[in-house]
Coordinates of C-alpha atoms in Angstrom, one line a residue:
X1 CA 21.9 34.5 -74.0
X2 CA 19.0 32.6 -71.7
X3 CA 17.7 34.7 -69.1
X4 CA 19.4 32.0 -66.3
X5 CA 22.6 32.2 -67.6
X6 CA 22.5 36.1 -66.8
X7 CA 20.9 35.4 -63.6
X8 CA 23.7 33.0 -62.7
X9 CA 26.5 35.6 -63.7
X10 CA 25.1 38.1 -61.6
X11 CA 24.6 36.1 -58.8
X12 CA 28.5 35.0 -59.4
X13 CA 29.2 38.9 -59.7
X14 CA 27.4 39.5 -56.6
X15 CA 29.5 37.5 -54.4
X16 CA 32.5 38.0 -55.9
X17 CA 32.1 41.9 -55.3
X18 CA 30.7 41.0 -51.5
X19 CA 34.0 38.8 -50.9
X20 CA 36.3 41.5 -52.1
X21 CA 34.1 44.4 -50.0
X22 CA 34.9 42.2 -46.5
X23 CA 38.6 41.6 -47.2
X24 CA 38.9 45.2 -47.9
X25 CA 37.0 46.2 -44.8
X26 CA 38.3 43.9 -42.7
X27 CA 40.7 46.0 -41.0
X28 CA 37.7 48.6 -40.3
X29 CA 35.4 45.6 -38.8
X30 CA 38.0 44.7 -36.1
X31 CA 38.4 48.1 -35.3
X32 CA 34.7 49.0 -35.1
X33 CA 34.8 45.8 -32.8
X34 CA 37.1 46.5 -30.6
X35 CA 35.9 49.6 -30.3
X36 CA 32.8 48.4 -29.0
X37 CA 34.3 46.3 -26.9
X38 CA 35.7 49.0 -25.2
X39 CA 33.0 51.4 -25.0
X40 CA 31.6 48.2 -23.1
X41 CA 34.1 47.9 -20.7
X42 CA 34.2 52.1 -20.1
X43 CA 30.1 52.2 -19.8
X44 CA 30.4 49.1 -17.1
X45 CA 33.3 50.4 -15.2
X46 CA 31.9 53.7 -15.0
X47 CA 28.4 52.3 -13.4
X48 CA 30.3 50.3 -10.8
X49 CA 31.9 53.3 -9.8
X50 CA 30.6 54.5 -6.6
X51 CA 29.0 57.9 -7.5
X52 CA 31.2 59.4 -4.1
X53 CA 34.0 58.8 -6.8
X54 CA 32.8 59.8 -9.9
X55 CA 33.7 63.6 -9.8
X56 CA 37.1 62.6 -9.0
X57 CA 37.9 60.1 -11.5
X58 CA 36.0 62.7 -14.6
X59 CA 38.5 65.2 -13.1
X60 CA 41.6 62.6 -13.8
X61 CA 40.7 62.0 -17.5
X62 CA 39.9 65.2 -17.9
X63 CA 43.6 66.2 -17.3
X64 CA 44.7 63.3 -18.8
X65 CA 43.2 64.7 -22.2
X66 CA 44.5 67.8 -21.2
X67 CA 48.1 67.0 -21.3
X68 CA 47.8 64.8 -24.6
X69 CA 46.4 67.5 -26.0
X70 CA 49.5 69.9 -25.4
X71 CA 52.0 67.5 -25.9
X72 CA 53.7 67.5 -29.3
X73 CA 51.0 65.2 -31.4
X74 CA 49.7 64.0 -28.7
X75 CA 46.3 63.9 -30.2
X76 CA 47.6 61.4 -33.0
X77 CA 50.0 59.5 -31.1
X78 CA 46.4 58.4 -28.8
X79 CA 44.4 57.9 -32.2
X80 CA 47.5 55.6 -32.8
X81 CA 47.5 53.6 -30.1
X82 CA 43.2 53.7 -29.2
X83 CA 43.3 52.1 -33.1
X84 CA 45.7 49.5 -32.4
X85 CA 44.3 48.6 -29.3
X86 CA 40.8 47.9 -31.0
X87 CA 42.5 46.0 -33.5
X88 CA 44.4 44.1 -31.0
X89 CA 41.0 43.4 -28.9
X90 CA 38.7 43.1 -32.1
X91 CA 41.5 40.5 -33.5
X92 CA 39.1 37.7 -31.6
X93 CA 36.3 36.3 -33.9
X94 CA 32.5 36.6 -32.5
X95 CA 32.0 33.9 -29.4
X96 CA 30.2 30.8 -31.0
X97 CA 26.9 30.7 -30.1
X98 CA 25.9 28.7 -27.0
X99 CA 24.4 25.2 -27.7
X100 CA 20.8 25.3 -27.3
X101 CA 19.6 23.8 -23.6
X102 CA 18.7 20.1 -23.9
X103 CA 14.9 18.6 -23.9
X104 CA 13.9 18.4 -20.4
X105 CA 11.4 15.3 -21.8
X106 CA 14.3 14.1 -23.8
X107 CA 16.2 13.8 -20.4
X108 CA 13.8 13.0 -18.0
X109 CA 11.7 10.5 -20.5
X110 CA 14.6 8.8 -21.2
X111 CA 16.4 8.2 -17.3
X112 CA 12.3 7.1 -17.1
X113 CA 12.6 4.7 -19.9
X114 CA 15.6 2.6 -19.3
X115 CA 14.5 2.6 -15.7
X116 CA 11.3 1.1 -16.6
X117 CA 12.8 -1.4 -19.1
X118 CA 14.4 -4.1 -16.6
X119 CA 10.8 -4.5 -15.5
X120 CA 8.7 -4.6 -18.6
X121 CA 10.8 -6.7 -20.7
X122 CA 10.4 -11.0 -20.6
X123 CA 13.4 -12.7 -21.9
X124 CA 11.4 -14.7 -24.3
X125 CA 9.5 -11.8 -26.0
X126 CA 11.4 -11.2 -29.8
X127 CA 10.2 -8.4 -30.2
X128 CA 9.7 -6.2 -26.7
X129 CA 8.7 -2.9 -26.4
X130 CA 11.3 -2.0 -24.3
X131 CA 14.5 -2.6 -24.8
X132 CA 18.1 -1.4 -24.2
X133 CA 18.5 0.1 -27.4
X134 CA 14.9 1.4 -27.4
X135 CA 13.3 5.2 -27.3
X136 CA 10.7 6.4 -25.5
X137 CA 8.9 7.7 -28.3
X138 CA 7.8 4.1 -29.3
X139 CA 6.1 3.4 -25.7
X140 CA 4.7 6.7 -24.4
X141 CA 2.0 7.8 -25.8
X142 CA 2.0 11.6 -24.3
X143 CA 3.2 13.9 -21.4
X144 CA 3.1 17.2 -19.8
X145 CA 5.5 19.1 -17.9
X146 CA 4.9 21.5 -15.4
X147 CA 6.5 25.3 -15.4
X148 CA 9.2 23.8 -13.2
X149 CA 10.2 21.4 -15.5
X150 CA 8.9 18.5 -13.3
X151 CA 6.5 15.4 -15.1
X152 CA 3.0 16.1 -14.5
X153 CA 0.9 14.3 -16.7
X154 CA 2.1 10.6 -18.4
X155 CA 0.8 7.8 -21.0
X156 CA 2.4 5.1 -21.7
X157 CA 2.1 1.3 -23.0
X158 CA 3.4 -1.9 -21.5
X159 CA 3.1 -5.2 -22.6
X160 CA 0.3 -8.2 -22.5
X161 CA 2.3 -10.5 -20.2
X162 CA 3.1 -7.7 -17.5
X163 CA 0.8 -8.9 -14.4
X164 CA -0.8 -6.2 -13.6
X165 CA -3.4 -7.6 -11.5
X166 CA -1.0 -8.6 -9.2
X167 CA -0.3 -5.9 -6.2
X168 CA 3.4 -6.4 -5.6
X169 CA 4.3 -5.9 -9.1
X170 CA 1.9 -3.0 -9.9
X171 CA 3.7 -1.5 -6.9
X172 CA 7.6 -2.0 -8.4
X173 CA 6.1 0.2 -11.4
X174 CA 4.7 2.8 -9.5
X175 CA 7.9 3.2 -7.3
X176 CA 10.5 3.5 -10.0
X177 CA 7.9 6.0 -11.6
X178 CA 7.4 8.1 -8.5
X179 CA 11.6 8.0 -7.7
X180 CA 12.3 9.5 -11.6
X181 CA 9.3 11.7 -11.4
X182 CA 9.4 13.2 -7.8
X183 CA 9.0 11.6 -4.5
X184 CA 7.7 15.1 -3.0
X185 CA 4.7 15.0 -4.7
X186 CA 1.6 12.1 -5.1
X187 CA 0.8 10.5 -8.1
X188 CA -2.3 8.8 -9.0
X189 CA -2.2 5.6 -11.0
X190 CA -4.9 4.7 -13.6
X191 CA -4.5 1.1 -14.9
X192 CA -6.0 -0.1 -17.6
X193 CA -6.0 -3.9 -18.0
X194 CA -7.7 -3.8 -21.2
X195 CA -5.7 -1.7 -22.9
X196 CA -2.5 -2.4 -21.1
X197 CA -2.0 1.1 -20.4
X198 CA -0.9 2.8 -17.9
X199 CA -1.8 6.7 -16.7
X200 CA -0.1 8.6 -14.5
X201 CA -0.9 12.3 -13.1
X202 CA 0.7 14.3 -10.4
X203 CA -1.8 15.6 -8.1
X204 CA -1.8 18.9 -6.5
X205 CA -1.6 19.7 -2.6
X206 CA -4.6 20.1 -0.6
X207 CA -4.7 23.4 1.1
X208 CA -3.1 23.1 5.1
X209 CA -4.6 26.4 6.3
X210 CA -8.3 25.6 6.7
X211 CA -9.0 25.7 10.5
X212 CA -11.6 23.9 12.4
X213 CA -14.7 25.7 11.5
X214 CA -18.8 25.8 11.5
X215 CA -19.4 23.8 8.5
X216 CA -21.9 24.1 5.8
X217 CA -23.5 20.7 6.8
X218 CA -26.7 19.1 8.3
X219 CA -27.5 17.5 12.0
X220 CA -25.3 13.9 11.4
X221 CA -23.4 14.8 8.9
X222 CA -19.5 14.8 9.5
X223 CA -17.0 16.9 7.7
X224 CA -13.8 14.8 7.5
X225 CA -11.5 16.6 5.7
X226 CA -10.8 18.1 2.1
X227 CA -10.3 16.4 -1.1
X228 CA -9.8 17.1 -4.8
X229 CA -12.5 18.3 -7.1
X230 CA -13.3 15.0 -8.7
X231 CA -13.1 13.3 -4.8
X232 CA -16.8 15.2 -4.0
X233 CA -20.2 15.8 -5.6
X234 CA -20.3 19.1 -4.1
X235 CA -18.4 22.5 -2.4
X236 CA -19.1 23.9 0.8
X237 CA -18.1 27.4 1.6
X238 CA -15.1 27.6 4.3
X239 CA -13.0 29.8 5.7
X240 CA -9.2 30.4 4.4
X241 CA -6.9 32.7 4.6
X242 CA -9.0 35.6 5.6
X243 CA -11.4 34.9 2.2
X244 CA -14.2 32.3 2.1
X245 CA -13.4 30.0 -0.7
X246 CA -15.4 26.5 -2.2
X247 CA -14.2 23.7 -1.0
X248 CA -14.6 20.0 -1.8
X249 CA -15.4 18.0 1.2
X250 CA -15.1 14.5 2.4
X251 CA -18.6 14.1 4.2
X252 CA -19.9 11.3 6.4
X253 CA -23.3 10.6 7.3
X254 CA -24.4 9.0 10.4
X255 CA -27.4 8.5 11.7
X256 CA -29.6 5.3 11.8
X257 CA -30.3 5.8 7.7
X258 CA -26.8 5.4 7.6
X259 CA -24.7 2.2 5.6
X260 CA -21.6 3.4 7.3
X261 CA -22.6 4.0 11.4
X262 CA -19.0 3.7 12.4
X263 CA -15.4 5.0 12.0
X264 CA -12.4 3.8 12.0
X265 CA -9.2 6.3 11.8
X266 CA -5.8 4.6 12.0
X267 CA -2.7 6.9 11.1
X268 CA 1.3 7.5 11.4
X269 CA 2.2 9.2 14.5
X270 CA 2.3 12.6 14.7
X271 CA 0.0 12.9 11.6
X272 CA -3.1 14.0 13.5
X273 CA -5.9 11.4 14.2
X274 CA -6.4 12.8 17.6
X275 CA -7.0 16.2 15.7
X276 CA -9.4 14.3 13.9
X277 CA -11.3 13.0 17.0
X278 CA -11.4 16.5 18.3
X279 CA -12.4 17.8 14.8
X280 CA -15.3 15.1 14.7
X281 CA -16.0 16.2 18.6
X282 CA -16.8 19.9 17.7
X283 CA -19.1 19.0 14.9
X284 CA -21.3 16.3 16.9
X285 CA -21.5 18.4 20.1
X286 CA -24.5 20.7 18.6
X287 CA -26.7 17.7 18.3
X288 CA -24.8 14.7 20.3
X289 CA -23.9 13.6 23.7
X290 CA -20.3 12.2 24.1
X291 CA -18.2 10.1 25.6
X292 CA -14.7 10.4 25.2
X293 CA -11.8 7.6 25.9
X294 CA -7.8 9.1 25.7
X295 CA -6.2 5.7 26.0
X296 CA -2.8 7.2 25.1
X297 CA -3.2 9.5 28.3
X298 CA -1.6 12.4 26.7
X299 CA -4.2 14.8 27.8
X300 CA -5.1 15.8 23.9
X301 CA -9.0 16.0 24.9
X302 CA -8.9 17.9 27.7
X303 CA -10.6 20.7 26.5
X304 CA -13.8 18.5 26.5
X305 CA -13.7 18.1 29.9
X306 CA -16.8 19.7 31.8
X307 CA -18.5 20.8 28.4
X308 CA -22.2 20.7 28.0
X309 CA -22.9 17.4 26.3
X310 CA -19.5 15.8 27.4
X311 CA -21.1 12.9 29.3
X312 CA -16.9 12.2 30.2
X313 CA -13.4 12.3 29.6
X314 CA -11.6 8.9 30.5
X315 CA -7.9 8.4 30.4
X316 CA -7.7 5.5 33.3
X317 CA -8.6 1.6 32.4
X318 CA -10.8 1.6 35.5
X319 CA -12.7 5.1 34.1
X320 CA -12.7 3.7 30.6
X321 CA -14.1 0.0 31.7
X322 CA -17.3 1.8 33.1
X323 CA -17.7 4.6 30.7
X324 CA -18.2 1.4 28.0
X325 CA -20.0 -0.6 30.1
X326 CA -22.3 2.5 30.6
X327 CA -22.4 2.6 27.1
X328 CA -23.5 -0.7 26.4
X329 CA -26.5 -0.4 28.8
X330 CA -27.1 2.6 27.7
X331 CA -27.4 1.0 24.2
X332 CA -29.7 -1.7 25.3
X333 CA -32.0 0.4 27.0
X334 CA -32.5 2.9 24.1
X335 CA -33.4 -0.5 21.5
X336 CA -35.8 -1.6 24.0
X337 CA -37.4 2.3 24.7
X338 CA -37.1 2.1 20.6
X339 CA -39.2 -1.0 20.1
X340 CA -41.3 0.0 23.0
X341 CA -42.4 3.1 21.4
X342 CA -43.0 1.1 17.9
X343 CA -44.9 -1.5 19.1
X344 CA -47.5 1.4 20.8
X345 CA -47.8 3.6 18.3
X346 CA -46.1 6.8 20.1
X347 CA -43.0 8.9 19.5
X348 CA -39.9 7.5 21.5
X349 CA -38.7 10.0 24.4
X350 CA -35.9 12.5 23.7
X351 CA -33.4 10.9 25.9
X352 CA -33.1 7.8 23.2
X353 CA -33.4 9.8 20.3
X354 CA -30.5 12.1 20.7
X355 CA -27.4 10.8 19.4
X356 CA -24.3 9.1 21.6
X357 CA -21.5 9.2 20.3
X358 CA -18.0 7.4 21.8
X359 CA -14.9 8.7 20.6
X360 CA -11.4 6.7 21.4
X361 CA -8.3 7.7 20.8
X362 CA -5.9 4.9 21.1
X363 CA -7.8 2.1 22.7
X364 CA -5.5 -0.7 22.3
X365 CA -2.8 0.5 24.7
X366 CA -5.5 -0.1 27.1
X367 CA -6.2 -3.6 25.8
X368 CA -2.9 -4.2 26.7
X369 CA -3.2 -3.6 30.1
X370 CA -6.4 -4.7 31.0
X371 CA -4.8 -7.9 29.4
X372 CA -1.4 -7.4 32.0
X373 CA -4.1 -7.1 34.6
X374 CA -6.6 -9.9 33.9
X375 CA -9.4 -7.5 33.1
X376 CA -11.7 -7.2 30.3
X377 CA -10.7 -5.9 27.0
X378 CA -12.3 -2.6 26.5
X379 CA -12.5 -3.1 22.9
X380 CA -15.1 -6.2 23.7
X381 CA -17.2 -3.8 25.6
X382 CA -18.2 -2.2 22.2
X383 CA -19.7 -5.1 20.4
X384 CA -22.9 -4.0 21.5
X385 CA -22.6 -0.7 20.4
X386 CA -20.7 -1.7 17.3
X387 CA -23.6 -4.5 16.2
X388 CA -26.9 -2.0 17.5
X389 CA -25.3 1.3 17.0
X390 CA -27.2 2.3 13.9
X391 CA -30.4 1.2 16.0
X392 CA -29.6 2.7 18.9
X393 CA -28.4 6.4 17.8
X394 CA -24.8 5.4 18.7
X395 CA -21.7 6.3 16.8
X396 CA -18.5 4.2 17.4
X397 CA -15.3 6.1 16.5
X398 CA -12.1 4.7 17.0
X399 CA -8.0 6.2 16.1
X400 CA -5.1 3.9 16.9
X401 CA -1.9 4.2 15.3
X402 CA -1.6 1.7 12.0
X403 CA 1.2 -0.2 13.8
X404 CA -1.7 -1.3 16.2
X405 CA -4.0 -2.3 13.7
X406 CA -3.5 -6.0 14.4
X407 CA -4.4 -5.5 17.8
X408 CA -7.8 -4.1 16.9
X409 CA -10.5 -6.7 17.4
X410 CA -12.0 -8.5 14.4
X411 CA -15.3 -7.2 15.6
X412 CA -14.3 -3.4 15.3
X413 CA -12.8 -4.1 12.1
X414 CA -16.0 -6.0 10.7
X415 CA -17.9 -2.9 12.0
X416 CA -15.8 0.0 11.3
X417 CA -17.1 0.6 7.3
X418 CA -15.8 4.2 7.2
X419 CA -12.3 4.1 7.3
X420 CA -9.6 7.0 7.5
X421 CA -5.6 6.9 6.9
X422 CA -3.1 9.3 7.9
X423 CA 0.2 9.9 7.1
X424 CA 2.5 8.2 4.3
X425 CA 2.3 4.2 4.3
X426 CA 3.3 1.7 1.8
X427 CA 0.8 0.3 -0.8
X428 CA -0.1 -3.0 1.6
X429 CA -1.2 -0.9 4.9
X430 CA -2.9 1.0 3.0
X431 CA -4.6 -1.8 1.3
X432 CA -5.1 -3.4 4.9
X433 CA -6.4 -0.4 6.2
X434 CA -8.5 0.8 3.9
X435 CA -10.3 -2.1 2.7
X436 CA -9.4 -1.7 -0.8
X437 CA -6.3 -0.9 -3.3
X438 CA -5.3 2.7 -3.2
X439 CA -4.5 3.9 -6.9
X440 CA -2.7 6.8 -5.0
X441 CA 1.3 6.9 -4.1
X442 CA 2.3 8.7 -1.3
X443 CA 4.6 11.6 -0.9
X444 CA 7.7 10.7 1.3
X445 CA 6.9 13.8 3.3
X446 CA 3.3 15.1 3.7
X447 CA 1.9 17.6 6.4
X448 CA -0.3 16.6 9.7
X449 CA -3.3 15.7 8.8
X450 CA -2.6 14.5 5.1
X451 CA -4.4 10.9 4.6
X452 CA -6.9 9.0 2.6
X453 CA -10.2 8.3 2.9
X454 CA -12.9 5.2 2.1
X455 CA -16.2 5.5 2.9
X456 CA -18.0 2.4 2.6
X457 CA -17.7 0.7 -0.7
X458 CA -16.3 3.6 -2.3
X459 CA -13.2 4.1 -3.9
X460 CA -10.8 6.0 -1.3
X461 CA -10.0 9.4 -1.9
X462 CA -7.5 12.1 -0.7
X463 CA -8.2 13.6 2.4
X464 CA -6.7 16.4 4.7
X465 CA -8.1 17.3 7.8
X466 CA -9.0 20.7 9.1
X467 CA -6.3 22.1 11.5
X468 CA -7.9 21.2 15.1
X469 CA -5.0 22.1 17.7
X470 CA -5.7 21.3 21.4
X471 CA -6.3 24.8 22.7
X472 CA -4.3 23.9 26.0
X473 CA -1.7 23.9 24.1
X474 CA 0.6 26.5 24.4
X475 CA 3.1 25.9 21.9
X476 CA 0.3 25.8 18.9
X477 CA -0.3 28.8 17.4
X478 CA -2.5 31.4 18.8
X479 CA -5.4 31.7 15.8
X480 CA -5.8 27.8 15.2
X481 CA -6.7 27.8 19.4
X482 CA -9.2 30.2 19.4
X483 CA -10.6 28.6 16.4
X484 CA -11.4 25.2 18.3
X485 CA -12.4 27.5 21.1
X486 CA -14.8 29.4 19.5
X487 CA -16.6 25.8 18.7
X488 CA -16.5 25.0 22.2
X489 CA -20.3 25.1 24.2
X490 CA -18.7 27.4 26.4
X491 CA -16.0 28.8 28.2
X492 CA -13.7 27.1 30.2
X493 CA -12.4 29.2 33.5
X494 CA -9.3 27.5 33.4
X495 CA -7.6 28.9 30.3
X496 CA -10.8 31.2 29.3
X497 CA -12.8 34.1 30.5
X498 CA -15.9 33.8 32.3
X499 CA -19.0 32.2 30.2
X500 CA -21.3 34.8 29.0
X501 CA -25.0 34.6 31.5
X502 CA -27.5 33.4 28.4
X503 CA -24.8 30.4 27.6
X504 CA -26.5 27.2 29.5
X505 CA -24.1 26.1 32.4
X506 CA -22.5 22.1 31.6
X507 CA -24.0 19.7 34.5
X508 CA -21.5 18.8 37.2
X509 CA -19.1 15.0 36.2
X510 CA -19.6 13.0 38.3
X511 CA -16.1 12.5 40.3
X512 CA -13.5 9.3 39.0
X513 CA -14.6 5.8 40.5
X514 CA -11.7 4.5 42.3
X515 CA -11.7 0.9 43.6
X516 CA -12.4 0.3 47.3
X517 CA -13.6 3.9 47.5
X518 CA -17.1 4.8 48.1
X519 CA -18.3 7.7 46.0
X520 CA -19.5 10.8 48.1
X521 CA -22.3 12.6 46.6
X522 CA -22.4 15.5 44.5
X523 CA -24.2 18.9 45.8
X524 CA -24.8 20.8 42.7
X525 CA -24.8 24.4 42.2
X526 CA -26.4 27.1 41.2
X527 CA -23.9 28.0 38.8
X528 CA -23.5 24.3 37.5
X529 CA -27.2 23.1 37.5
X530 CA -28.3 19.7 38.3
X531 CA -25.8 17.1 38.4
X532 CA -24.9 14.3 35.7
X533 CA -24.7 10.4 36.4
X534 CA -23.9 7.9 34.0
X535 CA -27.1 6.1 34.6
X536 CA -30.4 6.7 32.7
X537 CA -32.9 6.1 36.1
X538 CA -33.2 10.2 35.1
X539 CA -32.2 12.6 32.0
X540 CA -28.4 12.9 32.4
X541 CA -28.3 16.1 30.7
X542 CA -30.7 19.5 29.5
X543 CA -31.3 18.6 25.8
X544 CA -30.8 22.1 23.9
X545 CA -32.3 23.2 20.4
X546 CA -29.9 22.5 17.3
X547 CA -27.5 24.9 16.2

């Protein structure tokens, strides 16, 4: 007989010997079952048994056994019945396994896909790549998912004919992908025209616990803010959480080597461009006079007031009008003690080589009232710093809100090359106020201080500021206030203790101009030092070393 016809008899053998095996113990299996099942159920009542009640209850079936035992076979009347209870509970086949959990990409790819299709599909294409009937498989190319299960990383392909040069429709795409994907998080969006391909990542969150700080950076340059890795050449050191950690920074030069003299911040309200302003004031005070405007007249920049190298804080139209007009003299007299010095050969005095810098916060609500009362528009007074700025040592920055932004003169716009955005916007404000596209979708909710940034001609980047809280404040929290007041030249009696003797005392403001009101003099003090006029007939303030 062939060797397979004896394997094949055995193998017939086999089973039949295993089938006969479980139908004779078949009784025993249900038993064993349901004895298990109720060793189960003993071992889970007895540990949710309080343990104040366990004595008791091993004292109960204790006599229980007790008087089985001495009945008349007792002991085999309880084997009966323990046997035919197992076999009555062990009577129920094993529970069918539970169906394996679906694909989250199956799910997720595929709400993604048909949500995508009423968009990339022409009626007169025969053979589109999506279609009703369509997978995803065929149009993206890869993905990644997070540990949360939520889309990270996506690649996919849509047709020739799709315009995507055109804004509006880029933006449809990007807001059904961000509404299937996530709306709390921010997704970049790489388009590739020559491929017609499309890549999408979800970006991280910048860190919201960096306080205002001594940066790493040199005399002029300005530490915006905090971006991604591949937003910055380089990492400064900063302080976070306790730990110093590297950081990638958003850095702006000034200075009259500078392509970018000027800054423009415009932002959602609430979303911290007057922290910015004061975050911009701490850095330049170390090697910059300033001159601060608070056309909102909230108060925010009060803790600049009567600091060395605070030339003034203006919140009044009629305070504001001669601070800018002092500034545009002030700018004219610096290019001609500039050319002066050229033209002779000699270094130009100190007075026109220290930086100026004019900070305001909201200057078009005072537009619209000098315009209610028939006065100049502050915003004209800056042309002359605006156009001669770089020339002159004078920085312009300006923060409105982005509802304003049509209300900011064409000449601030034309000037302002560094631009900042706060707060979540739609893909046209953001192209308006940026200057360029932004390949970047918002989050429907972001902290304070979460924008973009565009420095010049390049491309914008992701940008959150450094916690700057107005240290008046009471209701801010108590670390982020001393931070901005550590950075302040000194202390300020009204909210601080008394400034240490070596610290330099601020010069004395010269009092509000008031129309119709002559101005009395000033007598200064020993404690405040000589006083401090807007005009440059003398050096308005003591020039210190750089820190």
């Amino acid at each position: 007989m062939p060797l397979n016809l004896h394997l094949s008899k055995g193998r017939e053998l086999a089973r039949t010997a295993g089938d006969h095996a479980s139908d004779m113990f078949a009784p025993l299996t249900v038993i064993g079952r349901g004895l298990r099942h109720h060793s189960a159920w003993a071992k889970a009542r007895w540990e949710a048994t309080p343990k104040e009640r366990r004595g008791p209850t091993i004292f109960l079936v204790a006599a229980m056994g007790l008087g089985i035992y001495l009945l008349p076979h007792g002991l085999l009347f309880a084997l009966i019945a323990l046997m035919a209870s197992a076999a009555w509970v062990g009577r129920a086949p094993k529970a069918a396994p539970a169906p394996p959990e679906p694909d989250v990409a199956d799910i997720k790819l595929t709400a993604l896909y048909a949500a995508l299709t009423p968009y990339l599909t022409g009626p007169e294409d025969l053979n589109p790549l999506y279609r009703h009937e369509g997978g995803y498989k065929d149009v993206f190319r890869s993905w990644e998912f997070d540990g949360e299960g939520r889309l990270s990383r996506l690649e996919l392909a849509y047709p020739a004919y799709f315009t995507d040069t055109e804004p509006a429709a880029r933006a449809r795409i990007e807001q059904v992908v961000q509404g299937k994907a996530g709306r709390a998080r921010e997704y970049r969006f790489d388009w590739d025209e020559e491929s017609n391909k499309l890549r999408i990542a979800a970006l991280a969150p910048l860190p919201t616990d960096i306080a205002v700080q001594r940066f790493v950076a040199a005399p002029g340059e300005i530490v915006l803010g905090f971006t991604d890795e591949d937003g910055s050449a380089r990492t400064i050191p900063v302080g976070q959480g306790g730990a110093v950690t590297q950081q990638p920074p958003v850095v702006w030069r000034t200075g009259p080597r500078s392509a970018e003299p000027h800054l423009l911040a415009l932002g959602t309200a609430g979303y911290g461009t007057s922290s910015l302003i004061r975050s911009i004031a701490l850095q330049a005070l170390p090697f910059a006079d300033l001159v601060v405007i608070d056309g909102a007249g909230t108060g925010e920049h009060a803790c600049l007031v009567n600091r060395p190298g605070v030339h003034t804080v203006e919140t009044s139209l009629h305070g504001a009008l001669a601070a800018l007009e002092w500034a545009a003299q002030e700018t004219e007299r610096r290019l001609t003690a500039l050319n002066a010095s050229r033209h002779a050969g000699i270094a130009p005095p100190e007075d026109v080589t220290r930086p100026l810098w004019l900070l305001l916060d909201h200057p078009t609500e005072l537009s619209e009232l000098a315009h209610a009362e028939g006065r100049p528009d502050p915003q004209d007074l800056l042309e002359l710093p605006l156009r001669h700025g770089r020339a002159a040592r004078v920085t312009v920055v300006i923060a409105d809100d982005v509802e304003a932004r049509d209300r900011i003169t064409p000449t601030v716009r034309a000037t302002t090359r560094a631009r900042v955005l706060l707060g979540p916007t739609g893909p046209e404000e953001g192209h308006a106020a940026l200057g360029a596209p932004l390949d970047i979708v918002p989050a429907a909710h972001a902290p304070a201080g979460r924008g973009y940034a565009r420095i010049g001609n390049s491309a914008p980047v992701r940008l959150q500021v450094p916690a700057t809280v107005d240290p008046l404040d009471e209701e801010a929290p108590a670390p982020l206030r001393d931070a901005v007041i550590a950075l302040l030249p000194h202390r300020d009696t009204r909210t601080e203790a008394a400034a240490p003797a070596e610290v330099p005392p601020r010069p004395v403001v010269p009092p509000a101009v008031v129309p119709g009101v002559p101005i009395p003099p000033v007598e200064p003090s020993a404690e405040a030092g000589p006083g401090v006029d807007l005009g440059k007939e003398h050096p308005a303030l003591r020039f210190r070393p750089l820190a």
